[in-house]
Amino acid sequence: MTSEAEGLTGHVLDLDAIYHLLDARSNYGREIVRQSVLRNTTLLLPAVAAQCVAGFRPHQAEALFSVPVVTIGGLSAAEVTNAARFGPKMAANLEQYTPGLAMKSEIVTILAAAHAMLLAEARGGWRIITSVPHLYDDISDVRLEILP
């Protein structure tokens, strides 16, 4: 695998960032995609997030997945177990910021964010692009780029 120091670089998008981009909520989000294409910088989507988007918004997902720099990061059984270490803290963070929220509805957000953490770690600390930074509160060694 090529390291960031050898020229491969990118960002990991969590589920909320993907929806942020699809909904065109900000010029900043569009600019991230534009600059990534211009600079041939990878935009890595966690498999959980990509599957969720494909299921709920198939036409938009198809368009996003066809962008040349967009790649879907796989998720092995071992990685699922490894990602589980982030789940309890992320669930607590969501509960703190959105008390009483039905956790069932947010489990995919947590799973996708935990997978984003694994993908970023495996690539030497790539930034995770997110619109919900509180999800990552008190999690060490995470680098975030926050969408407005």
XYZ file of N, CA, C and O in Angstrom:
592
model
N 0.843 -1.169 0.000
C 0.000 0.000 0.000
C 0.893 1.237 0.000
O 1.867 1.318 0.706
N 0.524 2.204 -0.793
C 1.261 3.454 -0.872
C 0.844 4.353 0.278
O -0.328 4.489 0.571
N 1.805 4.968 0.920
C 1.480 5.845 2.040
C 1.229 7.262 1.563
O 1.574 7.630 0.448
N 0.649 8.066 2.441
C 0.391 9.461 2.116
C 1.692 10.171 1.771
O 1.736 10.996 0.880
N 2.769 9.818 2.451
C 4.066 10.443 2.195
C 4.568 10.148 0.789
O 5.323 10.912 0.224
N 4.139 9.032 0.218
C 4.563 8.674 -1.126
C 3.634 9.229 -2.190
O 3.783 8.931 -3.359
N 2.636 10.006 -1.802
C 1.823 10.684 -2.785
C 0.346 10.352 -2.780
O -0.442 11.092 -3.331
N -0.084 9.260 -2.178
C -1.500 8.940 -2.134
C -2.121 9.670 -0.956
O -1.659 9.557 0.175
N -3.152 10.424 -1.237
C -3.798 11.177 -0.177
C -5.293 11.217 -0.427
O -5.755 10.903 -1.512
N -6.021 11.578 0.592
C -7.460 11.661 0.433
C -8.157 12.031 1.713
O -7.533 12.398 2.705
N -9.463 11.912 1.656
C -10.343 12.192 2.776
C -11.347 11.052 2.870
O -11.698 10.444 1.871
N -11.828 10.821 4.080
C -12.885 9.846 4.307
C -14.156 10.635 4.601
O -14.135 11.559 5.414
N -15.240 10.289 3.942
C -16.513 10.955 4.179
C -17.394 10.064 5.036
O -17.560 8.889 4.725
N -17.944 10.621 6.113
C -18.891 9.820 6.895
C -20.281 9.966 6.268
O -20.472 10.695 5.290
N -21.251 9.266 6.806
C -22.591 9.235 6.209
C -23.218 10.618 6.141
O -23.791 10.996 5.116
N -23.106 11.398 7.211
C -23.699 12.730 7.195
C -23.025 13.642 6.180
O -23.689 14.472 5.561
N -21.731 13.483 5.981
C -21.035 14.278 4.967
C -21.528 13.915 3.572
O -21.695 14.793 2.716
N -21.765 12.641 3.340
C -22.266 12.219 2.025
C -23.630 12.848 1.759
O -23.866 13.412 0.690
N -24.527 12.776 2.744
C -25.837 13.406 2.564
C -25.710 14.920 2.408
O -26.437 15.536 1.635
N -24.787 15.519 3.131
C -24.525 16.954 3.013
C -24.163 17.301 1.559
O -24.684 18.264 0.999
N -23.279 16.495 0.970
C -22.868 16.734 -0.415
C -24.022 16.490 -1.386
O -24.246 17.286 -2.308
N -24.749 15.405 -1.200
C -25.860 15.081 -2.100
C -26.957 16.127 -2.052
O -27.605 16.403 -3.063
N -27.169 16.708 -0.882
C -28.202 17.726 -0.723
C -27.706 19.121 -1.097
O -28.470 20.079 -1.011
N -26.429 19.236 -1.476
C -25.822 20.520 -1.850
C -26.078 21.573 -0.780
O -26.484 22.692 -1.062
N -25.811 21.203 0.475
C -26.074 22.110 1.599
C -25.081 23.266 1.685
O -25.356 24.249 2.369
N -23.915 23.139 1.041
C -22.948 24.233 1.116
C -22.041 24.250 -0.099
O -21.791 23.224 -0.732
N -21.550 25.443 -0.395
C -20.555 25.579 -1.457
C -19.252 24.901 -1.042
O -18.515 24.399 -1.876
N -18.981 24.887 0.250
C -17.764 24.271 0.770
C -17.724 22.784 0.420
O -16.702 22.264 -0.013
N -18.838 22.114 0.596
C -18.918 20.698 0.249
C -18.682 20.462 -1.234
O -17.935 19.557 -1.625
N -19.308 21.262 -2.067
C -19.091 21.134 -3.524
C -17.633 21.389 -3.876
O -17.065 20.738 -4.742
N -17.022 22.339 -3.180
C -15.619 22.674 -3.462
C -14.688 21.525 -3.071
O -13.673 21.293 -3.732
N -15.004 20.813 -2.005
C -14.196 19.646 -1.626
C -14.179 18.633 -2.760
O -13.129 18.115 -3.137
N -15.350 18.366 -3.312
C -15.420 17.407 -4.423
C -14.669 17.950 -5.640
O -13.872 17.234 -6.256
N -14.884 19.200 -5.968
C -14.225 19.800 -7.140
C -12.706 19.760 -6.996
O -11.997 19.337 -7.911
N -12.205 20.172 -5.838
C -10.764 20.175 -5.612
C -10.198 18.754 -5.599
O -9.081 18.526 -6.072
N -10.947 17.818 -5.075
C -10.491 16.424 -5.061
C -10.338 15.900 -6.485
O -9.364 15.214 -6.801
N -11.282 16.221 -7.346
C -11.193 15.792 -8.748
C -10.005 16.469 -9.424
O -9.209 15.813 -10.108
N -9.857 17.781 -9.231
C -8.759 18.519 -9.861
C -7.391 18.017 -9.414
O -6.452 17.957 -10.208
N -7.275 17.642 -8.153
C -5.987 17.218 -7.588
C -5.828 15.704 -7.532
O -4.848 15.207 -6.988
N -6.824 14.990 -8.036
C -6.815 13.526 -8.018
C -6.624 13.000 -6.588
O -5.815 12.119 -6.330
N -7.393 13.571 -5.677
C -7.370 13.207 -4.270
C -8.560 12.296 -3.987
O -9.689 12.645 -4.290
N -8.301 11.165 -3.389
C -9.346 10.183 -3.127
C -10.387 10.675 -2.129
O -10.048 11.266 -1.111
N -11.645 10.418 -2.435
C -12.742 10.590 -1.492
C -13.226 9.181 -1.177
O -13.807 8.507 -2.015
N -12.930 8.730 0.025
C -13.183 7.358 0.431
C -14.479 7.272 1.232
O -14.641 7.969 2.225
N -15.387 6.433 0.778
C -16.676 6.261 1.434
C -16.694 4.937 2.190
O -16.385 3.896 1.606
N -17.062 4.953 3.459
C -17.219 3.686 4.173
C -18.299 2.849 3.493
O -19.330 3.375 3.054
N -18.093 1.544 3.403
C -19.047 0.661 2.736
C -20.442 0.774 3.334
O -21.446 0.761 2.615
N -20.533 0.897 4.659
C -21.835 1.015 5.326
C -22.562 2.259 4.819
O -23.750 2.213 4.497
N -21.852 3.369 4.730
C -22.452 4.616 4.255
C -22.852 4.512 2.790
O -23.940 4.934 2.400
N -21.976 3.938 1.984
C -22.264 3.807 0.553
C -23.505 2.944 0.324
O -24.363 3.278 -0.503
N -23.621 1.857 1.061
C -24.780 0.976 0.932
C -26.055 1.682 1.356
O -27.103 1.542 0.720
N -25.981 2.451 2.416
C -27.141 3.196 2.905
C -27.614 4.204 1.856
O -28.789 4.271 1.527
N -26.685 4.962 1.310
C -27.022 5.962 0.299
C -27.581 5.285 -0.948
O -28.576 5.743 -1.519
N -26.981 4.181 -1.359
C -27.455 3.460 -2.539
C -28.879 2.945 -2.326
O -29.680 2.912 -3.272
N -29.193 2.552 -1.113
C -30.528 2.041 -0.829
C -31.600 3.114 -0.794
O -32.723 2.898 -1.244
N -31.262 4.284 -0.276
C -32.254 5.346 -0.122
C -32.283 6.337 -1.281
O -33.311 6.954 -1.531
N -31.162 6.509 -1.930
C -31.084 7.480 -3.026
C -30.272 6.889 -4.178
O -29.155 7.339 -4.461
N -30.802 5.891 -4.851
C -30.011 5.167 -5.847
C -29.478 6.026 -6.994
O -28.332 5.845 -7.417
N -30.262 6.965 -7.478
C -29.798 7.778 -8.610
C -28.682 8.731 -8.203
O -27.695 8.891 -8.921
N -28.834 9.340 -7.034
C -27.784 10.228 -6.534
C -26.532 9.429 -6.186
O -25.421 9.885 -6.436
N -26.717 8.251 -5.624
C -25.575 7.403 -5.273
C -24.808 7.012 -6.528
O -23.579 7.070 -6.553
N -25.534 6.640 -7.555
C -24.880 6.257 -8.811
C -24.037 7.404 -9.361
O -22.902 7.200 -9.798
N -24.572 8.616 -9.292
C -23.823 9.782 -9.767
C -22.576 10.008 -8.914
O -21.486 10.264 -9.439
N -22.720 9.910 -7.592
C -21.579 10.092 -6.702
C -20.521 9.017 -6.928
O -19.335 9.311 -7.016
N -20.953 7.779 -7.032
C -20.015 6.665 -7.195
C -19.286 6.729 -8.539
O -18.224 6.134 -8.689
N -19.837 7.457 -9.492
C -19.186 7.562 -10.804
C -18.124 8.655 -10.857
O -17.379 8.757 -11.837
N -18.035 9.482 -9.821
C -16.983 10.505 -9.762
C -15.645 9.762 -9.696
O -15.471 8.869 -8.858
N -14.694 10.099 -10.574
C -13.460 9.302 -10.688
C -12.646 9.132 -9.410
O -11.977 8.125 -9.252
N -12.715 10.075 -8.480
C -11.900 9.979 -7.262
C -12.634 9.329 -6.094
O -12.060 9.152 -5.026
N -13.886 8.962 -6.284
C -14.666 8.339 -5.223
C -14.405 6.840 -5.206
O -14.488 6.163 -6.226
N -14.071 6.341 -4.027
C -13.800 4.919 -3.821
C -14.578 4.460 -2.594
O -14.716 5.205 -1.627
N -15.048 3.228 -2.645
C -15.756 2.664 -1.507
C -14.797 1.755 -0.754
O -14.195 0.859 -1.342
N -14.652 2.021 0.534
C -13.766 1.223 1.382
C -14.490 -0.001 1.901
O -15.561 0.112 2.485
N -13.924 -1.162 1.662
C -14.524 -2.413 2.100
C -14.519 -2.552 3.613
O -13.874 -1.788 4.325
N -15.247 -3.537 4.084
C -15.360 -3.779 5.522
C -15.328 -5.282 5.768
O -16.284 -5.987 5.481
N -14.214 -5.744 6.285
C -14.061 -7.173 6.570
C -14.659 -7.507 7.934
O -14.936 -6.614 8.743
N -14.820 -8.792 8.194
C -15.344 -9.230 9.488
C -14.446 -8.766 10.631
O -14.921 -8.341 11.690
N -13.139 -8.825 10.437
C -12.201 -8.377 11.469
C -12.351 -6.877 11.722
O -12.256 -6.415 12.865
N -12.583 -6.116 10.664
C -12.750 -4.668 10.825
C -14.044 -4.333 11.557
O -14.096 -3.348 12.298
N -15.080 -5.129 11.352
C -16.326 -4.908 12.084
C -16.060 -5.006 13.584
O -16.488 -4.162 14.374
N -15.325 -6.019 13.978
C -14.975 -6.200 15.388
C -14.132 -5.039 15.884
O -14.357 -4.507 16.974
N -13.168 -4.601 15.071
C -12.301 -3.490 15.448
C -13.092 -2.185 15.546
O -12.873 -1.373 16.446
N -14.029 -1.972 14.642
C -14.832 -0.746 14.646
C -15.729 -0.662 15.869
O -16.092 0.434 16.304
N -16.073 -1.813 16.429
C -16.969 -1.840 17.582
C -16.405 -1.065 18.770
O -17.161 -0.600 19.618
N -15.093 -0.871 18.815
C -14.506 -0.137 19.941
C -14.930 1.329 19.963
O -14.893 1.979 21.006
N -15.348 1.871 18.811
C -15.785 3.274 18.751
C -17.275 3.437 19.047
O -17.727 4.510 19.413
N -18.038 2.387 18.844
C -19.493 2.467 18.946
C -20.042 3.022 20.241
O -20.854 3.960 20.224
N -19.633 2.500 21.394
C -20.210 3.006 22.654
C -19.966 4.501 22.868
O -20.864 5.227 23.304
N -18.784 4.986 22.552
C -18.483 6.412 22.740
C -19.307 7.250 21.768
O -19.849 8.303 22.141
N -19.423 6.804 20.526
C -20.208 7.562 19.550
C -21.681 7.588 19.922
O -22.336 8.620 19.778
N -22.195 6.488 20.424
C -23.588 6.445 20.872
C -23.800 7.414 22.033
O -24.803 8.140 22.081
N -22.863 7.453 22.961
C -22.952 8.385 24.088
C -22.886 9.831 23.605
O -23.612 10.697 24.109
N -22.025 10.104 22.623
C -21.932 11.455 22.069
C -23.250 11.877 21.426
O -23.705 13.005 21.617
N -23.860 10.987 20.666
C -25.147 11.312 20.050
C -26.218 11.564 21.104
O -27.007 12.496 20.982
N -26.248 10.731 22.111
C -27.243 10.891 23.175
C -27.060 12.229 23.893
O -28.033 12.897 24.237
N -25.817 12.642 24.085
C -25.538 13.914 24.754
C -26.055 15.095 23.933
O -26.600 16.042 24.475
N -25.870 15.044 22.618
C -26.256 16.166 21.768
C -27.703 16.093 21.306
O -28.275 17.102 20.914
N -28.280 14.912 21.309
C -29.667 14.748 20.880
C -30.378 13.816 21.858
O -30.708 12.687 21.504
N -30.614 14.269 23.097
C -31.229 13.413 24.127
C -32.569 12.848 23.656
O -33.344 13.529 23.008
N -32.780 11.592 23.986
C -34.042 10.958 23.659
C -34.156 10.483 22.227
O -35.172 9.933 21.835
N -33.134 10.702 21.438
C -33.167 10.268 20.048
C -33.274 8.749 19.997
O -32.606 8.044 20.754
N -34.092 8.264 19.119
C -34.228 6.814 18.970
C -32.923 6.267 18.396
O -32.586 6.520 17.253
N -32.184 5.534 19.210
C -30.867 5.055 18.800
C -30.951 4.117 17.600
O -30.033 4.048 16.802
N -32.056 3.409 17.448
C -32.203 2.533 16.292
C -32.034 3.308 14.997
O -31.451 2.825 14.052
N -32.567 4.521 14.956
C -32.501 5.309 13.732
C -31.089 5.833 13.471
O -30.783 6.244 12.366
N -30.247 5.829 14.485
C -28.904 6.372 14.329
C -27.818 5.303 14.280
O -26.645 5.635 14.150
N -28.175 4.058 14.356
C -27.155 3.001 14.379
C -26.335 2.996 13.099
O -25.128 2.763 13.137
N -26.947 3.274 11.964
C -26.200 3.299 10.705
C -25.193 4.447 10.720
O -24.063 4.289 10.264
N -25.579 5.586 11.284
C -24.655 6.713 11.410
C -23.445 6.315 12.241
O -22.302 6.613 11.881
N -23.693 5.630 13.341
C -22.604 5.191 14.215
C -21.722 4.168 13.515
O -20.491 4.261 13.555
N -22.338 3.191 12.867
C -21.549 2.171 12.153
C -20.701 2.794 11.050
O -19.525 2.453 10.887
N -21.282 3.702 10.278
C -20.540 4.350 9.201
C -19.402 5.211 9.751
O -18.302 5.239 9.191
N -19.653 5.903 10.865
C -18.613 6.735 11.474
C -17.482 5.878 12.035
O -16.301 6.218 11.904
N -17.825 4.763 12.668
C -16.796 3.857 13.181
C -15.968 3.290 12.031
O -14.740 3.184 12.135
N -16.623 2.951 10.928
C -15.889 2.466 9.757
C -15.014 3.581 9.185
O -13.872 3.344 8.774
N -15.522 4.808 9.174
C -14.717 5.950 8.710
C -13.452 6.084 9.562
O -12.367 6.369 9.031
N -13.587 5.882 10.869
C -12.417 5.933 11.752
C -11.383 4.888 11.348
O -10.189 5.190 11.264
N -11.828 3.670 11.083
C -10.894 2.616 10.672
C -10.209 2.954 9.362
O -8.998 2.760 9.211
N -10.975 3.443 8.406
C -10.404 3.791 7.097
C -9.373 4.908 7.237
O -8.305 4.852 6.618
N -9.686 5.918 8.053
C -8.752 7.033 8.253
C -7.484 6.556 8.948
O -6.371 6.935 8.556
N -7.629 5.729 9.978
C -6.465 5.188 10.697
C -5.578 4.368 9.774
O -4.347 4.488 9.805
N -6.191 3.522 8.954
C -5.433 2.639 8.064
C -4.647 3.420 7.017
O -3.689 2.902 6.454
N -5.034 4.655 6.795
C -4.359 5.479 5.796
C -3.506 6.563 6.435
O -3.236 7.588 5.842
N -3.087 6.319 7.640
C -2.156 7.228 8.296
C -2.771 8.517 8.786
O -2.087 9.535 8.890
N -4.042 8.508 9.080
C -4.664 9.690 9.663
C -5.313 10.633 8.678
O -5.352 11.841 8.909
N -5.858 10.105 7.594
C -6.611 10.975 6.690
C -7.698 11.673 7.479
O -8.211 11.148 8.471
N -8.079 12.854 7.034
C -9.162 13.591 7.677
C -10.506 12.929 7.350
O -10.718 12.458 6.243
N -11.376 12.981 8.323
C -12.754 12.553 8.111
C -13.574 13.818 7.885
O -13.550 14.737 8.702
N -14.269 13.854 6.783
C -15.151 14.974 6.492
C -16.506 14.645 7.106
O -17.049 13.567 6.885
N -17.029 15.596 7.880
C -18.277 15.363 8.603
C -19.057 16.654 8.784
O -18.476 17.741 8.758
N -20.343 16.509 8.981
C -21.162 17.658 9.379
C -21.674 17.470 10.810
O -22.443 18.280 11.303
N -21.229 16.394 11.454
C -21.611 16.119 12.852
C -20.359 15.849 13.687
O -20.115 14.740 14.148
N -19.544 16.879 13.917
C -18.276 16.669 14.621
C -18.442 16.143 16.043
O -17.551 15.444 16.538
N -19.572 16.440 16.691
C -19.767 15.965 18.065
C -19.776 14.443 18.146
O -19.497 13.878 19.196
N -20.035 13.779 17.047
C -20.012 12.314 17.026
C -18.629 11.788 17.410
O -18.500 10.711 17.971
N -17.598 12.565 17.124
C -16.210 12.143 17.336
C -15.585 12.730 18.603
O -14.385 12.587 18.815
N -16.387 13.403 19.431
C -15.867 13.991 20.668
C -15.143 12.950 21.516
O -15.614 11.818 21.671
N -14.023 13.348 22.065
C -13.235 12.523 22.989
C -12.736 11.213 22.394
O -12.513 10.238 23.110
N -12.583 11.179 21.089
C -11.980 10.021 20.435
C -10.605 10.477 19.964
O -10.491 11.430 19.192
N -9.583 9.819 20.453
C -8.219 10.282 20.184
C -7.798 10.020 18.746
O -8.305 9.128 18.073
N -6.879 10.831 18.302
C -6.228 10.697 17.001
C -7.173 10.785 15.812
O -6.911 10.190 14.771
N -8.262 11.512 15.947
C -9.138 11.709 14.807
C -8.919 13.122 14.283
O -8.794 14.070 15.053
N -8.802 13.227 12.971
C -8.651 14.519 12.316
C -9.937 14.773 11.524
O -10.294 13.956 10.670
N -10.588 15.887 11.800
C -11.850 16.185 11.166
C -11.752 17.406 10.264
O -11.011 18.334 10.551
N -12.529 17.375 9.207
C -12.790 18.563 8.402
C -14.297 18.732 8.488
O -15.058 17.849 8.067
N -14.721 19.849 9.055
C -16.123 20.031 9.402
C -16.834 20.858 8.326
O -16.409 21.956 7.995
N -17.912 20.268 7.817
C -18.735 20.960 6.834
C -19.641 21.953 7.543
O -20.143 21.659 8.623
N -19.856 23.117 6.929
C -20.714 24.118 7.567
C -22.184 23.710 7.555
O -22.626 22.950 6.773
